[in-house]
Short mmCIF file of C-alpha atoms in Angstrom, two decimals:
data_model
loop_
_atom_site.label_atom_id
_atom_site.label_comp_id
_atom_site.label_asym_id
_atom_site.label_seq_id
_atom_site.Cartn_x
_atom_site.Cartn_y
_atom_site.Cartn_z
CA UNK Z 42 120.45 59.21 107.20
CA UNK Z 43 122.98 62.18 106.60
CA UNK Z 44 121.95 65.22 104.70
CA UNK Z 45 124.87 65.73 102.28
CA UNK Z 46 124.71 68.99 99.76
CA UNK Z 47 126.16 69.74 96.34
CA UNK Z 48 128.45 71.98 95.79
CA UNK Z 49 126.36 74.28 93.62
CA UNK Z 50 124.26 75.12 96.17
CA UNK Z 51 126.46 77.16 97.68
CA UNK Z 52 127.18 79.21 94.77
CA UNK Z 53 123.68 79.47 93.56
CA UNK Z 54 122.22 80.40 96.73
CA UNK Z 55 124.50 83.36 97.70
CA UNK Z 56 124.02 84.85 93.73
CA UNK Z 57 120.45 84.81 93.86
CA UNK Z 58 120.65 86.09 97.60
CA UNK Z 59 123.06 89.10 96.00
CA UNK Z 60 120.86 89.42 93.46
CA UNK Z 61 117.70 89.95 95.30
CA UNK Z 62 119.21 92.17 97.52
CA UNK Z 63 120.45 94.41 95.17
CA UNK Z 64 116.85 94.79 93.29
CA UNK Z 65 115.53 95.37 97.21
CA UNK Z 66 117.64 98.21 97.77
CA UNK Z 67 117.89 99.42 94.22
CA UNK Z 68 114.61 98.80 92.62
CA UNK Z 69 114.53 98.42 89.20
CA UNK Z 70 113.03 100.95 86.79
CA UNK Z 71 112.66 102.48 83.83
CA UNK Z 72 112.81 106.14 82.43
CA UNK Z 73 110.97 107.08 79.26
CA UNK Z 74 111.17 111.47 79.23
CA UNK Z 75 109.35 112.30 81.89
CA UNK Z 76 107.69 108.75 82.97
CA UNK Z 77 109.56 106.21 85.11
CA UNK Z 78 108.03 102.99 85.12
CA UNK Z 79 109.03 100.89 88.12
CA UNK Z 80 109.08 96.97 88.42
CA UNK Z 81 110.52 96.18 91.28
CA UNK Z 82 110.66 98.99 94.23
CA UNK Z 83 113.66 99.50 96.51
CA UNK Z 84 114.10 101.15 99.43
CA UNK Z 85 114.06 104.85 98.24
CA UNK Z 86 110.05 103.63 97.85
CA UNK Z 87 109.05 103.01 101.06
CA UNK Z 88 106.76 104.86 102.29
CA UNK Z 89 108.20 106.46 106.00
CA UNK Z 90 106.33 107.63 109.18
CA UNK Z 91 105.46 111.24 110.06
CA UNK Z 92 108.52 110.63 112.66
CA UNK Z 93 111.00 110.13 109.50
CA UNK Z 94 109.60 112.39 106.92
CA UNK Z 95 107.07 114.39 107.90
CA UNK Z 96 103.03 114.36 106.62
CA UNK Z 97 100.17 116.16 106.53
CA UNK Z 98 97.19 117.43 108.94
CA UNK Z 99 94.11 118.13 107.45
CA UNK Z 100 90.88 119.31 108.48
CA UNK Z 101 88.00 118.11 106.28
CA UNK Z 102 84.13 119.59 106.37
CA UNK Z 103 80.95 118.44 104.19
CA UNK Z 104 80.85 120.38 100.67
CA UNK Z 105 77.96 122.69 99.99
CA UNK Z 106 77.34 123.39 103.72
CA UNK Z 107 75.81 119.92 103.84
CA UNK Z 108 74.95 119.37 107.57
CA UNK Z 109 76.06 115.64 108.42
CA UNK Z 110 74.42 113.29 110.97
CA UNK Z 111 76.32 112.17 113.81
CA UNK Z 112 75.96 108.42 111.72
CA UNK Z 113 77.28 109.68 108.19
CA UNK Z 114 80.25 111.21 110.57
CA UNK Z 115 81.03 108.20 111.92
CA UNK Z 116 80.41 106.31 108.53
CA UNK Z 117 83.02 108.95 106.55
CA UNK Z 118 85.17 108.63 109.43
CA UNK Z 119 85.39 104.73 108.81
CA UNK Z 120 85.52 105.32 104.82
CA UNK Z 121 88.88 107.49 105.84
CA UNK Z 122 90.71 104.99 108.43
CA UNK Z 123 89.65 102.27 105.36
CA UNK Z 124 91.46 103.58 102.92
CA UNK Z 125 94.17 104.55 105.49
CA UNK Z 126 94.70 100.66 105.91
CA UNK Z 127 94.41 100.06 102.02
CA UNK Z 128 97.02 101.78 101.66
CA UNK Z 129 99.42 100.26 103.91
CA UNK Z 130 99.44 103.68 106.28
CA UNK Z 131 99.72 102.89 109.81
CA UNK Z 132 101.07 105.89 111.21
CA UNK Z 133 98.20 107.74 111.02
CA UNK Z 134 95.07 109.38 113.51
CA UNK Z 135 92.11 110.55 112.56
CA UNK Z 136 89.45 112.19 114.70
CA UNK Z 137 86.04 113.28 114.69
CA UNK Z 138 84.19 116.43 115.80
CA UNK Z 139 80.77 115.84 115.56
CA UNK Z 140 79.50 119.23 116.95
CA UNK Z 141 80.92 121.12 113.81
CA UNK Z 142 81.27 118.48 111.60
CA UNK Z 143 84.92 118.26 111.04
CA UNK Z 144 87.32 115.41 110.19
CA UNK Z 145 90.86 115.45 111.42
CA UNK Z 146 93.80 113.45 109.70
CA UNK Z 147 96.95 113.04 110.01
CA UNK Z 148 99.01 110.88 107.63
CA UNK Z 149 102.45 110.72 106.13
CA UNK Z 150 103.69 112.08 102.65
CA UNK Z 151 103.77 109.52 99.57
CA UNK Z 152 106.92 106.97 99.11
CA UNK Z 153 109.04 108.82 96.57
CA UNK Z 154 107.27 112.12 97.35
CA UNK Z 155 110.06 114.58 96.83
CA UNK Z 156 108.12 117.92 96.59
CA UNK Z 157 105.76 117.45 99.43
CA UNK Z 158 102.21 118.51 97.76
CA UNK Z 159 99.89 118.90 100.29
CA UNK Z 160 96.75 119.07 98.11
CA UNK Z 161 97.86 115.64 95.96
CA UNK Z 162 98.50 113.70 99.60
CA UNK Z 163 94.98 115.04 100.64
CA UNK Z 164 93.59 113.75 97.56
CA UNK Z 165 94.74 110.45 97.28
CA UNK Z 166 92.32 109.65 100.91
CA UNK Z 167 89.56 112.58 100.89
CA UNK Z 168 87.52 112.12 96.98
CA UNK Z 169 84.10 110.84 96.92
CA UNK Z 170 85.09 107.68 94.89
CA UNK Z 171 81.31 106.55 93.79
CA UNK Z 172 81.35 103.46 91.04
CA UNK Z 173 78.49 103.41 89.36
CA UNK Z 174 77.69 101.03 86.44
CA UNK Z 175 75.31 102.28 83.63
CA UNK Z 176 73.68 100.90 80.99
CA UNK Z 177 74.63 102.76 77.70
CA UNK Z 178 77.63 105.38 77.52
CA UNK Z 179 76.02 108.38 79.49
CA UNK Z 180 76.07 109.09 82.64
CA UNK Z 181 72.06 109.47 82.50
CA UNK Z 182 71.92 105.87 81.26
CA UNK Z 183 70.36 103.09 83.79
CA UNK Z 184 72.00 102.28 86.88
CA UNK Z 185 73.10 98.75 87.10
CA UNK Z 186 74.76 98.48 90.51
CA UNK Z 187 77.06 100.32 92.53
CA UNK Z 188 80.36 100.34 94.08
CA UNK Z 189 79.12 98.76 97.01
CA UNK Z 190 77.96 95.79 95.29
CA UNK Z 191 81.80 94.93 94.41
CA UNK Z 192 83.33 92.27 96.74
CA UNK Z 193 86.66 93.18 95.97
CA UNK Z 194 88.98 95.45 93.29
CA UNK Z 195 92.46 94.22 92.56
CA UNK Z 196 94.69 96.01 90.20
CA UNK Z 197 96.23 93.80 87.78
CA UNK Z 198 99.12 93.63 84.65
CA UNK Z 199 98.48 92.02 81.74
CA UNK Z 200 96.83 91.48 78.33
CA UNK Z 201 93.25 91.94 78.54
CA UNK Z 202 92.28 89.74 75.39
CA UNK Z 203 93.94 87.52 73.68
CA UNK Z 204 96.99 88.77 71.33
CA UNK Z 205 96.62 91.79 72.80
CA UNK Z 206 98.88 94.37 74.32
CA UNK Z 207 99.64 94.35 78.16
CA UNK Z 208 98.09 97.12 80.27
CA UNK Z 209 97.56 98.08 83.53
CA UNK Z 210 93.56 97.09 84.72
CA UNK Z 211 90.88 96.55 87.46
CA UNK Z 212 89.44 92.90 88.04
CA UNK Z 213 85.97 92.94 89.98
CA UNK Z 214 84.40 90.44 91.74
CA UNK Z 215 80.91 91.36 92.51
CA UNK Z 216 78.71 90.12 95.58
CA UNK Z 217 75.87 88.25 95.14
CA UNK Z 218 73.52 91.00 95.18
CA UNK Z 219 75.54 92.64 92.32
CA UNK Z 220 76.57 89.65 90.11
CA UNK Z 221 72.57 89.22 89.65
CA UNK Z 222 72.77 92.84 88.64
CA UNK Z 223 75.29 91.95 86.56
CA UNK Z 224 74.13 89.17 84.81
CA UNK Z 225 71.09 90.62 83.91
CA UNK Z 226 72.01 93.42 82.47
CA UNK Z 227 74.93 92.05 80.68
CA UNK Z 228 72.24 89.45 79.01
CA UNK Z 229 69.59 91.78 77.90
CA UNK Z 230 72.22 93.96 76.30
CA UNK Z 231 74.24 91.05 74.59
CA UNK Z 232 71.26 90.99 72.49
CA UNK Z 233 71.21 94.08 71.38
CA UNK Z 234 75.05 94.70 70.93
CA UNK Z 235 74.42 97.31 73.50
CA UNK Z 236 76.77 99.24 75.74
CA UNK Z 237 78.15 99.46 80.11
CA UNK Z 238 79.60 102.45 80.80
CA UNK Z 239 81.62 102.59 83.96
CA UNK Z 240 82.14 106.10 85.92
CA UNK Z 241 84.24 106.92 89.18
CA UNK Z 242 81.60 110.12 90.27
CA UNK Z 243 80.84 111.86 86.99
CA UNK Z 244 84.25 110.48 84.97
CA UNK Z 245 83.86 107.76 82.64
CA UNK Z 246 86.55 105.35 83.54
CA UNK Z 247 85.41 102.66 80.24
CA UNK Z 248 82.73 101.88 78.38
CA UNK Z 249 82.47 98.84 76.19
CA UNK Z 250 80.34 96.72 73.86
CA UNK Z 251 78.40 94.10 75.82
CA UNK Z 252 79.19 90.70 73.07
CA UNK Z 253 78.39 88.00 75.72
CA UNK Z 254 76.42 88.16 79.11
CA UNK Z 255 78.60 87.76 81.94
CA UNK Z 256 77.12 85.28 84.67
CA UNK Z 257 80.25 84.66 86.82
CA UNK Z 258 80.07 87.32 89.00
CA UNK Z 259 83.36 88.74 87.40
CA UNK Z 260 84.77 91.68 85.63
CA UNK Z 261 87.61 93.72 84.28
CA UNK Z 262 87.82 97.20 83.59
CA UNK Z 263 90.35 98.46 81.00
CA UNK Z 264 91.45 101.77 79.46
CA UNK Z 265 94.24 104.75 79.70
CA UNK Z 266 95.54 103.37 83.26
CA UNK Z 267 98.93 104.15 85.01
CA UNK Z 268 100.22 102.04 87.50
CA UNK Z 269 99.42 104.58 90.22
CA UNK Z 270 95.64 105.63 89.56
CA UNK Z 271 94.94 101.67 89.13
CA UNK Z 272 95.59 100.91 92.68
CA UNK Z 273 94.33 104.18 93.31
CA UNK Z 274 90.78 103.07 92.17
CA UNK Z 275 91.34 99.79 93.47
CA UNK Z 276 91.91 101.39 97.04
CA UNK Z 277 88.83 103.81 96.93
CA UNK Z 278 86.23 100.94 95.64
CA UNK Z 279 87.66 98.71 98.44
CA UNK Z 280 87.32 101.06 101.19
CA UNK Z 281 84.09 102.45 99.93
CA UNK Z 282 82.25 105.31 98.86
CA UNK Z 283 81.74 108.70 101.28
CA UNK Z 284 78.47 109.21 102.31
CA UNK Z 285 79.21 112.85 101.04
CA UNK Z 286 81.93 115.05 99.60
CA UNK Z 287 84.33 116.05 101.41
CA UNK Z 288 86.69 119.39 101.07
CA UNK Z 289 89.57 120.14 102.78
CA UNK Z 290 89.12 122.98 105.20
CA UNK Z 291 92.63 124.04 106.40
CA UNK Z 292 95.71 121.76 105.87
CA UNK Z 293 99.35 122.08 107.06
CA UNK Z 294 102.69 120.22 107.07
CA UNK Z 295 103.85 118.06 109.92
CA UNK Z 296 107.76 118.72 110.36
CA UNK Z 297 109.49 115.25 111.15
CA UNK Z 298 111.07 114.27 114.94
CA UNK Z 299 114.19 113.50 113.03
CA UNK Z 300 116.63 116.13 111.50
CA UNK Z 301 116.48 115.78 107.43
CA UNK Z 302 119.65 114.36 107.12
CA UNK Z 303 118.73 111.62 109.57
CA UNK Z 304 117.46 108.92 107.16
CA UNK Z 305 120.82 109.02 104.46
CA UNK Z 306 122.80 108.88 108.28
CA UNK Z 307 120.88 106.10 109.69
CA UNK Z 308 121.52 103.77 106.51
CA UNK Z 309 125.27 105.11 106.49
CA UNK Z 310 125.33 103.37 110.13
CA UNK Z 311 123.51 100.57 109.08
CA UNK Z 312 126.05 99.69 106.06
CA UNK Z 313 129.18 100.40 108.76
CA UNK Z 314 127.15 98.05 110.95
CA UNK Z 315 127.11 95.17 108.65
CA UNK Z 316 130.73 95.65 107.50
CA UNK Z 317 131.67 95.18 111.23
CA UNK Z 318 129.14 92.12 111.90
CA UNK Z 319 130.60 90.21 108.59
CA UNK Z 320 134.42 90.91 109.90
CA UNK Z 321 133.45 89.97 113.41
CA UNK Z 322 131.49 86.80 112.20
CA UNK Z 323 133.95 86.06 109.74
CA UNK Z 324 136.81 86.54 112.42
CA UNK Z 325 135.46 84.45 114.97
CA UNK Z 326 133.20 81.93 112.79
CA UNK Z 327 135.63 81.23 109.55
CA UNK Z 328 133.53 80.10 106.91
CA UNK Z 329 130.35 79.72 108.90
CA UNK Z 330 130.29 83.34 109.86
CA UNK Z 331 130.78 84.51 106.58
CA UNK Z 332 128.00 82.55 105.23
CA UNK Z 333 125.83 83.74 107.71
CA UNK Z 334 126.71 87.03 106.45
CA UNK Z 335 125.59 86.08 103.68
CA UNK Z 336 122.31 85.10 104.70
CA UNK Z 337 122.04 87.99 106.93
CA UNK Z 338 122.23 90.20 103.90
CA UNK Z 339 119.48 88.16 102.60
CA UNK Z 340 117.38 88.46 105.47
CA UNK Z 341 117.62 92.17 105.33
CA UNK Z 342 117.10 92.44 101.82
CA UNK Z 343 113.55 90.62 102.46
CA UNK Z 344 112.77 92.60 105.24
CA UNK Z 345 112.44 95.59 103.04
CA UNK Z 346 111.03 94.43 100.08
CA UNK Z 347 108.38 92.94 102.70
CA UNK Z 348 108.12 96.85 103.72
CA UNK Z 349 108.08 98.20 100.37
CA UNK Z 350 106.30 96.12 98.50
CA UNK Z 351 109.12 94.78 96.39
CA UNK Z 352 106.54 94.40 93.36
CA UNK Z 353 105.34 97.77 92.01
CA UNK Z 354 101.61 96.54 92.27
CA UNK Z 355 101.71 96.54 95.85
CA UNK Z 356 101.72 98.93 98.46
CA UNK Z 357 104.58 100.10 100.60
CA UNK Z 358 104.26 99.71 104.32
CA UNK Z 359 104.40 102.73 106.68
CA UNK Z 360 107.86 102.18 108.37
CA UNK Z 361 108.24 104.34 111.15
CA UNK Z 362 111.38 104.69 114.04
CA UNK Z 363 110.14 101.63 115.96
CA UNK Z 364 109.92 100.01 112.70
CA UNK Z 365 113.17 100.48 112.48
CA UNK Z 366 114.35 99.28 115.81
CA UNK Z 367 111.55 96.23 114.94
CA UNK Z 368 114.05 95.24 112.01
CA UNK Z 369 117.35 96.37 113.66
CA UNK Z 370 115.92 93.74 116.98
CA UNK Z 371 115.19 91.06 114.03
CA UNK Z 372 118.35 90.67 112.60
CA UNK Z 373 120.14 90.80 115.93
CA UNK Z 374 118.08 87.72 116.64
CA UNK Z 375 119.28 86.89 112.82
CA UNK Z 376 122.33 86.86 114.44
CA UNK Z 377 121.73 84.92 117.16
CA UNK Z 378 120.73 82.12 115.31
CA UNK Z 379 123.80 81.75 113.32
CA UNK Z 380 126.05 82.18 116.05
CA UNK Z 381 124.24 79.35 118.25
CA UNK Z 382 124.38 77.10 115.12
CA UNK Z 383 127.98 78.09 114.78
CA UNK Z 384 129.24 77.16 118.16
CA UNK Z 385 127.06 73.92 118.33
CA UNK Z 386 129.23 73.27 115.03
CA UNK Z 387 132.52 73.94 116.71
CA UNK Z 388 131.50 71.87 120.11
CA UNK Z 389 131.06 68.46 117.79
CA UNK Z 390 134.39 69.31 115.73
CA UNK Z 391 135.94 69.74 119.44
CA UNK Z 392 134.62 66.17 120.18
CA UNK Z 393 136.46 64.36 117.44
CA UNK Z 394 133.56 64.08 115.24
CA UNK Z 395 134.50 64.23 111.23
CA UNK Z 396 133.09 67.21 109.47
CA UNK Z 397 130.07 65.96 108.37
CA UNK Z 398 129.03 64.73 111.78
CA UNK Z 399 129.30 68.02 113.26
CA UNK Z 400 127.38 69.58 110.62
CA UNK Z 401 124.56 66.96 111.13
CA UNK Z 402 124.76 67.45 115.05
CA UNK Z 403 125.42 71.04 114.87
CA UNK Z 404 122.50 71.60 113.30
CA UNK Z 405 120.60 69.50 115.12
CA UNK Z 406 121.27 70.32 118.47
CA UNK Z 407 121.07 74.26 117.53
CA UNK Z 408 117.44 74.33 116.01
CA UNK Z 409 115.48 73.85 119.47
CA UNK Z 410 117.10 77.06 121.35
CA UNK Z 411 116.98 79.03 117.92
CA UNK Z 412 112.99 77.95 117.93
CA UNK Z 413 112.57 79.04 121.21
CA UNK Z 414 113.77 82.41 121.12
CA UNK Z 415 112.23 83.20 117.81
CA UNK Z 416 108.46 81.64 118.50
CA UNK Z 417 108.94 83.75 121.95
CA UNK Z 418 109.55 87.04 119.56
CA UNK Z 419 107.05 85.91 117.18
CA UNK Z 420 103.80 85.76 119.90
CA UNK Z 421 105.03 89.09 121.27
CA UNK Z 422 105.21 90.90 117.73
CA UNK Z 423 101.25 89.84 117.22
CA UNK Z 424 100.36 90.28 120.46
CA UNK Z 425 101.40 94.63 119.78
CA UNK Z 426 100.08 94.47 116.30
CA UNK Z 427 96.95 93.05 117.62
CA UNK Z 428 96.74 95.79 120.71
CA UNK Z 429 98.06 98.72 118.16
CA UNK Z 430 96.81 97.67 115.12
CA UNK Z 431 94.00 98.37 112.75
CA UNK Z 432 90.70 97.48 114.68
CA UNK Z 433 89.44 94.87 111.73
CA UNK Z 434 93.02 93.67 111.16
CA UNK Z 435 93.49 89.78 111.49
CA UNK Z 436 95.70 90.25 114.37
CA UNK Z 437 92.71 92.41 116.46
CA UNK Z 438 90.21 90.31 115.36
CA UNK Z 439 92.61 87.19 116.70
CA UNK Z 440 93.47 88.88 120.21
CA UNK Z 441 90.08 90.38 120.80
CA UNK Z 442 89.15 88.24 123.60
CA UNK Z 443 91.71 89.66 125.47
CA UNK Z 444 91.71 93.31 124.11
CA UNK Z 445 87.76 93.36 123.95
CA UNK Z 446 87.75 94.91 127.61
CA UNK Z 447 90.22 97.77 126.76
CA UNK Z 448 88.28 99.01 123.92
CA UNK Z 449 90.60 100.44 120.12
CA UNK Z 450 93.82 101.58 120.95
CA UNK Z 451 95.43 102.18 117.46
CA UNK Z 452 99.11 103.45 117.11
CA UNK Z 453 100.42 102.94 113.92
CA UNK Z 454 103.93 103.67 115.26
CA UNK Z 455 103.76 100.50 117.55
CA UNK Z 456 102.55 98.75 114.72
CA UNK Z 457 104.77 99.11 112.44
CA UNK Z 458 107.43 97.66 115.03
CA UNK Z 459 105.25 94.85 115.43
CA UNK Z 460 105.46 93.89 111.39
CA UNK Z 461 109.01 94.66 110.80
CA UNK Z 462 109.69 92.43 114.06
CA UNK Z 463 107.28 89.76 113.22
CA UNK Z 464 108.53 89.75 109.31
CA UNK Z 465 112.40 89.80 110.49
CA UNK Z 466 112.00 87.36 112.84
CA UNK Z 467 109.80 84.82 110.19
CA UNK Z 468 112.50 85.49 107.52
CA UNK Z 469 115.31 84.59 110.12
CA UNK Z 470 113.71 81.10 109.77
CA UNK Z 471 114.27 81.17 105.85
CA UNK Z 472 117.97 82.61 105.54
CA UNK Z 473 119.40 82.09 108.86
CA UNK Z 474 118.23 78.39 109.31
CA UNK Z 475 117.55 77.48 105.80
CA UNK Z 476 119.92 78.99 103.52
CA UNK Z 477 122.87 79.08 106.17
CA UNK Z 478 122.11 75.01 106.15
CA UNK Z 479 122.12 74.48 102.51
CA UNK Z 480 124.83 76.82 101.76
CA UNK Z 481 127.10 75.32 104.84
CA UNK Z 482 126.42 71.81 103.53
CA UNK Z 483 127.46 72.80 99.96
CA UNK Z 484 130.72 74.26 101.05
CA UNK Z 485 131.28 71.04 102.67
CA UNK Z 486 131.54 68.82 99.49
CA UNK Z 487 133.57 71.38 97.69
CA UNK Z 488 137.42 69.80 98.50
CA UNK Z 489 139.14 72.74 99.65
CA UNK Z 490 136.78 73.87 102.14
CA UNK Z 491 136.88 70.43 103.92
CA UNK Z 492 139.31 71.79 106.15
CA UNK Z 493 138.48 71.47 109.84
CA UNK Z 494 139.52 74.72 111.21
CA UNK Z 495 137.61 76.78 108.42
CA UNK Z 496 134.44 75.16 110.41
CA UNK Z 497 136.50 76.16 113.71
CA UNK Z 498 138.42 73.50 114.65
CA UNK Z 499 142.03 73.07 114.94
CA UNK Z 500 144.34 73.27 111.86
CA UNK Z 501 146.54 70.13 111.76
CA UNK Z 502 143.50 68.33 110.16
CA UNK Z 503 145.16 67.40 106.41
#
């Protein structure tokens, strides 16, 4: 059976694929005085490598003189390199000195960081971060469970109760050991009208009335929340508590490998480089190449909201230089595909076939090389963020019968070309098979783009 489109699909695809590129390389915010509120993040929010922008290296030490074993080391150390990962930061290395008790990191400044504060980068990895849940609203009250009892934090928008207002919050999901905990205390005080209190160290984060008891294992914790210390809190229950406090010793600035003006040069040449791609496509392609423009723009788009975390919720990846040439390689193979579809498309129309029979055959015959090429890219992008990756990632755990022998070997640079590859290449399945396809076969039933040689063949078709 032929696959016929309708016309609007043309039309509707490339506006929403406009659309979503401008809020990927835009954002969209708000500005109330002093407080900008963001919804959807752009590229000005992702979060760049120590190569790009720079960082930090600090030296942390045990508070109070506290003398640490070699095993609370190594646990802090882990603590660190967890909330490292929560936070999407891959170009990072930390190092231990167990002799004299010292913690070494280095880690790149904030997204949107513009006045490079040391002391607010250090804190947002190096505080204590100890949940506690009390019974009553004093610190001194009963302790219910702890942060380690909590399976998993995830920041949240939305109304808390019914009719009410939307805020930002933290849902819980406790383990089994603390959703007993839980449950018990929550029914012994529902009698009583009685009171949790819930403190990150000695700051009360909430306290509220206990009206129910609470058996599923589940809860929420609400109050004066911004969208940046909620996934703050989320990130330091998930990773942990430190088995003691830490202070920064000594702390510097890491100058980037790039110039400062390299970043607004290297997106000037990538906007020149698309121009020329869409003329040279469009030149050589007609109407296919443009709408594989199109998509390509699409594909681009989604590559950096995948890096920045298009939703403000989420975390922005750490994109670093090879990340860069990981999405620059991605949407050459973007490229690739449409040109392979393209010519397969011309070939047919060469043959005598009618439009729609080189569209069907074009397509066909072009998906098994495009396939190829991309699975090829696909196994080598997990393969690197397996070998360079975070140790307890999905892709290390995956490959570790073939790593096992060569022990951790984390670069976060490596990495980072590894998920802009592997997420350019993916997405090169979605716009420049999918969409290209949809939006070729809806140009096809509009009249005046029936014409042969806008597909590439000759002219004298009527």
């Amino acid at each position: 059976m032929k696959k016929k489109g309708k016309p609007w699909h043309l039309f509707v695809l490339a506006l929403l694929i406009f659309a979503f590129a401008y809020t990927a390389f835009f954002g969209i915010s708000s500005q109330y005085g002093d407080i900008t509120h963001t919804y959807v993040k752009g590229a000005k929010d992702i979060r760049f490598g120590i190569d790009i922008r720079g960082g930090v290296d600090v030296t942390f030490m045990p508070t109070d003189g506290f003398d640490a074993t070699d095993e609370q080391m190594a646990a802090a150390e882990t603590v660190i390199q967890q909330r490292l990962v929560n936070l999407n930061i891959t170009d990072s290395e930390v190092y231990v000195d167990y002799n004299k008790d010292r913690i070494i990191v280095r880690f790149p400044w904030k997204e949107g960081e513009s006045d490079f504060n040391p002391e607010a980068a250090i804190q947002e990895i190096g505080t204590t971060a100890h949940l506690t849940f009390r019974k009553g609203s004093s610190i001194d009250g009963e302790l219910i469970l702890e942060g380690k009892d909590v399976e998993k934090a995830t920041p949240a928008y939305g109304p808390t109760k019914e009719g009410g207002q939307s805020e930002y919050y933290l849902s819980l999901e406790f383990k089994n050991s603390g959703r007993q905990a839980f449950a018990d205390a929550t029914t012994e005080l529902a009698a009583s009208k009685g009171y949790i209190s819930i403190w990150m160290d000695e700051q009360n984060v909430s306290t509220a009335s206990v009206n129910t008891a609470i058996t599923d294992g589940k809860a929420i914790i609400s109050g004066n929340f911004t969208q940046e210390s909620v996934i703050t809190m989320a990130n330091q229950i998930n990773s942990g508590a430190l088995p003691f406090a830490l202070s920064a010793e000594s702390y510097s600035t890491i100058s980037p490998s790039l110039g400062s003006r390299s970043l607004e040069a290297m997106v000037i040449a990538g906007v020149i480089a698309y121009l020329l791609i869409l003329v040279f496509m469009t030149a050589l392609y007609r109407l296919p190449g443009l709408i594989a423009s199109i998509a390509l723009l699409g594909q681009t788009a989604a590559t950096l909201a995948f890096v920045s975390g298009y939703l403000s919720i989420f975390n922005s990846f750490t994109l670093t230089l090879p990340g860069i040439a990981g999405i620059i390689l991605a949407i050459g193979m973007g490229v690739d595909a449409n040109v392979i579809t393209a010519e397969r498309i011309r070939e047919e129309l060469a043959s005598g076939k009618t439009l729609d029979g080189a569209l069907n055959a074009g397509f066909a015959r072009g998906l098994a090389p495009i396939i190829d090429g991309n699975v090829t890219i696909v196994i080598v992008a997990c393969v690197l963020m397996g070998a360079f990756g975070p140790t307890d990632g999905f892709f290390a755990k995956l490959f570790t019968p073939i790593f096992f022998a060569f022990g951790p070997s984390t670069a976060g640079t490596i990495y980072s070309f590894g998920y802009t590859l592997l997420v350019g290449v993916l997405l090169n399945f979605v716009f420049g098979v999918c969409c290209t396809r949809i939006m070729l076969r809806g140009a096809s039933r509009i009249k005046g783009l029936r014409k042969l040689w806008l597909y590439g063949g000759v002219r004298n078709d009527g």
